[in-house]
mmCIF file of C-alpha atoms in Angstrom:
data_model
loop_
_atom_site.group_PDB
_atom_site.id
_atom_site.type_symbol
_atom_site.label_atom_id
_atom_site.label_comp_id
_atom_site.label_asym_id
_atom_site.label_seq_id
_atom_site.Cartn_x
_atom_site.Cartn_y
_atom_site.Cartn_z
ATOM 1 C CA UNK X 1248 101.206 102.803 108.639
ATOM 2 C CA UNK X 1249 103.399 106.088 109.061
ATOM 3 C CA UNK X 1250 102.914 107.078 105.338
ATOM 4 C CA UNK X 1251 100.669 109.251 103.811
ATOM 5 C CA UNK X 1252 99.997 108.034 100.460
ATOM 6 C CA UNK X 1253 99.460 109.736 96.615
ATOM 7 C CA UNK X 1254 99.876 108.521 93.522
ATOM 8 C CA UNK X 1255 103.192 110.114 91.924
ATOM 9 C CA UNK X 1256 102.237 111.449 88.604
ATOM 10 C CA UNK X 1257 99.180 112.752 86.830
ATOM 11 C CA UNK X 1258 99.004 113.983 83.478
ATOM 12 C CA UNK X 1259 95.704 115.757 81.881
ATOM 13 C CA UNK X 1260 94.926 118.279 78.959
ATOM 14 C CA UNK X 1261 94.625 121.800 79.421
ATOM 15 C CA UNK X 1262 90.917 122.791 79.998
ATOM 16 C CA UNK X 1263 90.256 119.369 81.540
ATOM 17 C CA UNK X 1264 89.678 118.936 85.300
ATOM 18 C CA UNK X 1265 92.307 117.285 87.665
ATOM 19 C CA UNK X 1266 91.667 114.881 90.396
ATOM 20 C CA UNK X 1267 94.603 114.387 92.849
ATOM 21 C CA UNK X 1268 93.992 111.661 95.787
ATOM 22 C CA UNK X 1269 95.508 111.113 98.722
ATOM 23 C CA UNK X 1270 95.116 108.539 101.707
ATOM 24 C CA UNK X 1271 96.070 109.571 105.318
ATOM 25 C CA UNK X 1272 96.966 107.535 108.281
ATOM 26 C CA UNK X 1273 95.324 109.072 111.278
ATOM 27 C CA UNK X 1274 91.635 109.064 111.910
ATOM 28 C CA UNK X 1275 92.100 111.102 114.562
ATOM 29 C CA UNK X 1276 93.613 114.109 112.175
ATOM 30 C CA UNK X 1277 91.937 117.745 112.995
ATOM 31 C CA UNK X 1278 93.076 119.446 109.601
ATOM 32 C CA UNK X 1279 94.275 118.218 106.085
ATOM 33 C CA UNK X 1280 95.927 120.473 103.943
ATOM 34 C CA UNK X 1281 97.128 120.784 100.361
ATOM 35 C CA UNK X 1282 100.019 122.164 99.188
ATOM 36 C CA UNK X 1283 101.347 123.224 95.744
ATOM 37 C CA UNK X 1284 105.223 123.287 94.986
ATOM 38 C CA UNK X 1285 106.261 124.718 91.663
ATOM 39 C CA UNK X 1286 109.800 124.066 90.607
ATOM 40 C CA UNK X 1287 112.580 125.525 92.478
ATOM 41 C CA UNK X 1288 110.279 126.974 95.088
ATOM 42 C CA UNK X 1289 108.751 126.095 98.330
ATOM 43 C CA UNK X 1290 105.585 124.748 99.344
ATOM 44 C CA UNK X 1291 102.602 127.220 99.102
ATOM 45 C CA UNK X 1292 99.047 126.476 100.730
ATOM 46 C CA UNK X 1293 96.147 126.157 98.407
ATOM 47 C CA UNK X 1294 93.514 125.075 100.918
ATOM 48 C CA UNK X 1295 92.570 122.819 103.812
ATOM 49 C CA UNK X 1296 89.683 121.118 105.488
ATOM 50 C CA UNK X 1297 88.871 120.778 108.808
ATOM 51 C CA UNK X 1298 88.076 117.076 109.762
ATOM 52 C CA UNK X 1299 84.122 117.564 110.516
ATOM 53 C CA UNK X 1300 83.668 118.641 106.684
ATOM 54 C CA UNK X 1301 83.083 116.588 103.867
ATOM 55 C CA UNK X 1302 83.687 119.240 101.260
ATOM 56 C CA UNK X 1303 85.125 122.312 100.540
ATOM 57 C CA UNK X 1304 85.005 124.544 97.609
ATOM 58 C CA UNK X 1305 87.227 127.566 96.697
ATOM 59 C CA UNK X 1306 87.033 128.935 93.500
ATOM 60 C CA UNK X 1307 88.835 126.163 90.973
ATOM 61 C CA UNK X 1308 89.416 123.802 93.606
ATOM 62 C CA UNK X 1309 87.149 121.221 95.359
ATOM 63 C CA UNK X 1310 88.283 119.250 98.330
ATOM 64 C CA UNK X 1311 86.660 116.251 99.182
ATOM 65 C CA UNK X 1312 87.017 114.133 102.292
ATOM 66 C CA UNK X 1313 86.008 110.515 103.305
ATOM 67 C CA UNK X 1314 86.818 110.061 107.066
ATOM 68 C CA UNK X 1315 85.634 106.414 107.095
ATOM 69 C CA UNK X 1316 88.387 105.585 104.136
ATOM 70 C CA UNK X 1317 90.784 108.171 105.309
ATOM 71 C CA UNK X 1318 90.567 109.464 101.790
ATOM 72 C CA UNK X 1319 91.331 113.070 100.438
ATOM 73 C CA UNK X 1320 91.144 114.441 96.793
ATOM 74 C CA UNK X 1321 91.581 117.637 95.439
ATOM 75 C CA UNK X 1322 89.765 118.718 92.243
ATOM 76 C CA UNK X 1323 91.107 121.467 90.117
ATOM 77 C CA UNK X 1324 88.687 122.476 87.646
ATOM 78 C CA UNK X 1325 89.683 124.021 83.962
ATOM 79 C CA UNK X 1326 93.123 123.268 84.532
ATOM 80 C CA UNK X 1327 95.919 125.429 83.322
ATOM 81 C CA UNK X 1328 99.667 125.234 82.346
ATOM 82 C CA UNK X 1329 100.194 126.985 85.518
ATOM 83 C CA UNK X 1330 98.926 124.483 87.823
ATOM 84 C CA UNK X 1331 101.745 122.245 86.631
ATOM 85 C CA UNK X 1332 103.548 121.661 90.018
ATOM 86 C CA UNK X 1333 103.734 118.799 92.625
ATOM 87 C CA UNK X 1334 101.013 118.697 94.949
ATOM 88 C CA UNK X 1335 101.411 117.612 98.683
ATOM 89 C CA UNK X 1336 98.434 116.525 100.884
ATOM 90 C CA UNK X 1337 99.406 116.685 104.660
ATOM 91 C CA UNK X 1338 97.660 115.786 107.768
ATOM 92 C CA UNK X 1339 97.815 117.351 110.940
ATOM 93 C CA UNK X 1340 97.710 115.306 114.433
ATOM 94 C CA UNK X 1341 96.325 116.474 117.159
ATOM 95 C CA UNK X 1342 98.205 117.350 120.380
ATOM 96 C CA UNK X 1343 101.820 118.612 119.253
ATOM 97 C CA UNK X 1344 100.998 120.115 115.797
ATOM 98 C CA UNK X 1345 102.759 117.728 113.775
ATOM 99 C CA UNK X 1346 102.204 117.905 110.361
ATOM 100 C CA UNK X 1347 102.841 114.782 108.097
ATOM 101 C CA UNK X 1348 103.388 115.536 104.339
ATOM 102 C CA UNK X 1349 102.208 112.873 101.845
ATOM 103 C CA UNK X 1350 104.645 111.465 99.038
ATOM 104 C CA UNK X 1351 103.460 114.424 96.224
ATOM 105 C CA UNK X 1352 101.595 114.095 93.057
ATOM 106 C CA UNK X 1353 103.639 115.629 90.147
ATOM 107 C CA UNK X 1354 101.004 117.340 87.722
ATOM 108 C CA UNK X 1355 101.649 117.819 84.071
ATOM 109 C CA UNK X 1356 99.255 119.892 82.236
ATOM 110 C CA UNK X 1357 99.597 119.313 78.527
ATOM 111 C CA UNK X 1358 98.456 122.195 76.383
ATOM 112 C CA UNK Z 541 109.263 141.535 102.440
ATOM 113 C CA UNK Z 542 109.603 137.991 102.072
ATOM 114 C CA UNK Z 543 107.781 136.125 105.002
ATOM 115 C CA UNK Z 544 110.171 133.277 105.661
ATOM 116 C CA UNK Z 545 113.689 133.451 104.194
ATOM 117 C CA UNK Z 546 116.713 131.129 103.906
ATOM 118 C CA UNK Z 547 120.139 131.349 103.286
ATOM 119 C CA UNK Z 548 121.897 130.456 100.809
ATOM 120 C CA UNK Z 549 119.775 129.103 98.112
ATOM 121 C CA UNK Z 550 122.378 126.876 96.915
ATOM 122 C CA UNK Z 551 125.370 125.157 99.065
ATOM 123 C CA UNK Z 552 128.139 122.950 97.426
ATOM 124 C CA UNK Z 553 130.434 121.690 99.665
ATOM 125 C CA UNK Z 554 132.942 118.620 100.339
ATOM 126 C CA UNK Z 555 132.103 115.688 102.746
ATOM 127 C CA UNK Z 556 133.501 116.174 106.243
ATOM 128 C CA UNK Z 557 132.817 119.634 106.083
ATOM 129 C CA UNK Z 558 130.726 121.790 108.581
ATOM 130 C CA UNK Z 559 128.013 124.187 107.263
ATOM 131 C CA UNK Z 560 125.111 126.292 108.272
ATOM 132 C CA UNK Z 561 121.829 127.232 106.685
ATOM 133 C CA UNK Z 562 120.240 130.323 108.154
ATOM 134 C CA UNK Z 563 116.282 130.757 108.439
ATOM 135 C CA UNK Z 564 114.414 134.076 109.354
ATOM 136 C CA UNK Z 565 110.694 134.435 109.568
ATOM 137 C CA UNK Z 566 109.047 138.003 109.977
ATOM 138 C CA UNK Z 567 105.518 136.769 110.611
ATOM 139 C CA UNK Z 568 105.605 136.881 114.261
ATOM 140 C CA UNK Z 569 104.973 132.989 114.389
ATOM 141 C CA UNK Z 570 105.684 130.936 117.516
ATOM 142 C CA UNK Z 571 107.133 127.835 116.206
ATOM 143 C CA UNK Z 572 109.722 127.164 113.123
ATOM 144 C CA UNK Z 573 110.685 124.186 111.565
ATOM 145 C CA UNK Z 574 113.151 122.339 109.219
ATOM 146 C CA UNK Z 575 112.119 119.703 106.782
ATOM 147 C CA UNK Z 576 114.674 117.656 104.249
ATOM 148 C CA UNK Z 577 113.205 117.076 100.888
ATOM 149 C CA UNK Z 578 115.144 114.059 98.898
ATOM 150 C CA UNK Z 579 115.543 113.404 95.383
ATOM 151 C CA UNK Z 580 112.092 111.692 95.318
ATOM 152 C CA UNK Z 581 110.583 114.924 96.609
ATOM 153 C CA UNK Z 582 109.685 113.205 99.906
ATOM 154 C CA UNK Z 583 109.376 115.570 102.594
ATOM 155 C CA UNK Z 584 110.325 114.705 106.250
ATOM 156 C CA UNK Z 585 110.343 116.679 109.384
ATOM 157 C CA UNK Z 586 113.481 117.250 111.228
ATOM 158 C CA UNK Z 587 113.194 119.438 113.887
ATOM 159 C CA UNK Z 588 110.650 122.386 115.107
ATOM 160 C CA UNK Z 589 111.542 125.163 117.740
ATOM 161 C CA UNK Z 590 108.702 126.841 120.234
ATOM 162 C CA UNK Z 591 109.824 129.207 122.195
ATOM 163 C CA UNK Z 592 113.638 127.970 122.262
ATOM 164 C CA UNK Z 593 112.141 124.602 122.964
ATOM 165 C CA UNK Z 594 112.696 121.904 120.726
ATOM 166 C CA UNK Z 595 109.342 120.031 120.401
ATOM 167 C CA UNK Z 596 109.639 117.435 117.714
ATOM 168 C CA UNK Z 597 112.937 115.794 116.793
ATOM 169 C CA UNK Z 598 112.675 112.964 114.473
ATOM 170 C CA UNK Z 599 115.120 110.401 113.911
ATOM 171 C CA UNK Z 600 117.864 112.806 112.472
ATOM 172 C CA UNK Z 601 121.662 112.237 113.010
ATOM 173 C CA UNK Z 602 123.009 114.193 116.056
ATOM 174 C CA UNK Z 603 125.387 115.885 113.350
ATOM 175 C CA UNK Z 604 122.244 117.964 112.588
ATOM 176 C CA UNK Z 605 121.973 120.804 115.222
ATOM 177 C CA UNK Z 606 119.085 123.537 115.254
ATOM 178 C CA UNK Z 607 120.037 126.768 116.806
ATOM 179 C CA UNK Z 608 117.628 129.677 117.620
ATOM 180 C CA UNK Z 609 118.967 133.010 118.659
ATOM 181 C CA UNK Z 610 115.548 134.282 119.005
ATOM 182 C CA UNK Z 611 111.918 133.448 118.172
ATOM 183 C CA UNK Z 612 112.575 134.990 114.354
ATOM 184 C CA UNK Z 613 115.558 132.837 113.782
ATOM 185 C CA UNK Z 614 116.066 128.922 113.398
ATOM 186 C CA UNK Z 615 119.249 128.149 111.821
ATOM 187 C CA UNK Z 616 120.288 124.396 110.638
ATOM 188 C CA UNK Z 617 123.967 123.500 111.385
ATOM 189 C CA UNK Z 618 125.223 120.632 109.862
ATOM 190 C CA UNK Z 619 128.687 118.695 110.956
ATOM 191 C CA UNK Z 620 130.755 116.074 109.157
ATOM 192 C CA UNK Z 621 128.781 116.411 106.113
ATOM 193 C CA UNK Z 622 128.020 113.214 104.230
ATOM 194 C CA UNK Z 623 126.824 112.456 100.703
ATOM 195 C CA UNK Z 624 123.455 111.402 102.086
ATOM 196 C CA UNK Z 625 122.981 114.727 103.428
ATOM 197 C CA UNK Z 626 122.660 115.887 99.688
ATOM 198 C CA UNK Z 627 118.875 117.226 99.488
ATOM 199 C CA UNK Z 628 116.770 120.293 99.553
ATOM 200 C CA UNK Z 629 116.253 121.579 103.108
ATOM 201 C CA UNK Z 630 113.125 123.672 103.705
ATOM 202 C CA UNK Z 631 112.204 126.080 106.578
ATOM 203 C CA UNK Z 632 108.911 126.925 107.570
ATOM 204 C CA UNK Z 633 107.056 128.742 110.311
ATOM 205 C CA UNK Z 634 103.732 128.655 111.839
ATOM 206 C CA UNK Z 635 101.466 130.064 114.704
ATOM 207 C CA UNK Z 636 100.884 128.007 117.608
ATOM 208 C CA UNK Z 637 97.374 126.057 117.225
ATOM 209 C CA UNK Z 638 96.301 123.365 115.048
ATOM 210 C CA UNK Z 639 94.626 125.289 112.427
ATOM 211 C CA UNK Z 640 98.045 127.256 111.687
ATOM 212 C CA UNK Z 641 99.446 126.333 108.185
ATOM 213 C CA UNK Z 642 103.116 125.778 107.799
ATOM 214 C CA UNK Z 643 104.765 128.867 105.865
ATOM 215 C CA UNK Z 644 107.571 127.469 103.729
ATOM 216 C CA UNK Z 645 111.075 129.225 102.629
ATOM 217 C CA UNK Z 646 112.568 128.505 99.117
ATOM 218 C CA UNK Z 647 114.601 126.136 99.833
ATOM 219 C CA UNK Z 648 118.449 125.420 100.127
ATOM 220 C CA UNK Z 649 119.715 122.712 97.757
ATOM 221 C CA UNK Z 650 122.696 121.076 99.415
ATOM 222 C CA UNK Z 651 124.964 119.346 97.236
ATOM 223 C CA UNK Z 652 127.824 117.094 98.951
ATOM 224 C CA UNK Z 653 130.800 116.148 96.795
#
């Protein structure tokens, strides 16, 4: 299908880890991105992973990629209230730079 | 020193009117985009422009027309506004190449009454 799927909502307690999942559609996608959208703002790039990688770590963020299942996840360690936002995964398909966004996961961090 | 700026931030207008949303980027990027985000937060690409050439044009009504006076600007003009056009519209830009992420503006919330 055309859609990049994500769970719509995730609630975690402050200090716990958050795991946001994404299922993308195109096995030939070259890059996969994670964006964060805070209320009333645009999308901010958090991190990305190239399709020939399995994992990428960047401070509190860990991205895991399972190409066989076309599954991408974002783990946020020691989740803070400032992490509350909507998180979008996005895939980049080769050839003409088309970026397709997931449906977005709203992360709520409970103090 | 905002990288991608769009104006206005809010736009309230009546059905049937024609309106424009402006976008400017000072990043020197080659490609600019317009995205529409609906009430469920789904993001759909509308247009992209590279060197004044339309690259992607999804199934968008022809009431919507992008206009690019130069590489740093991509404005969105909408004719005969309809209730269903109410959404948040985001401008974005990127450098050419597959590993170039999108940089977004802060969005324009359009409300059609």
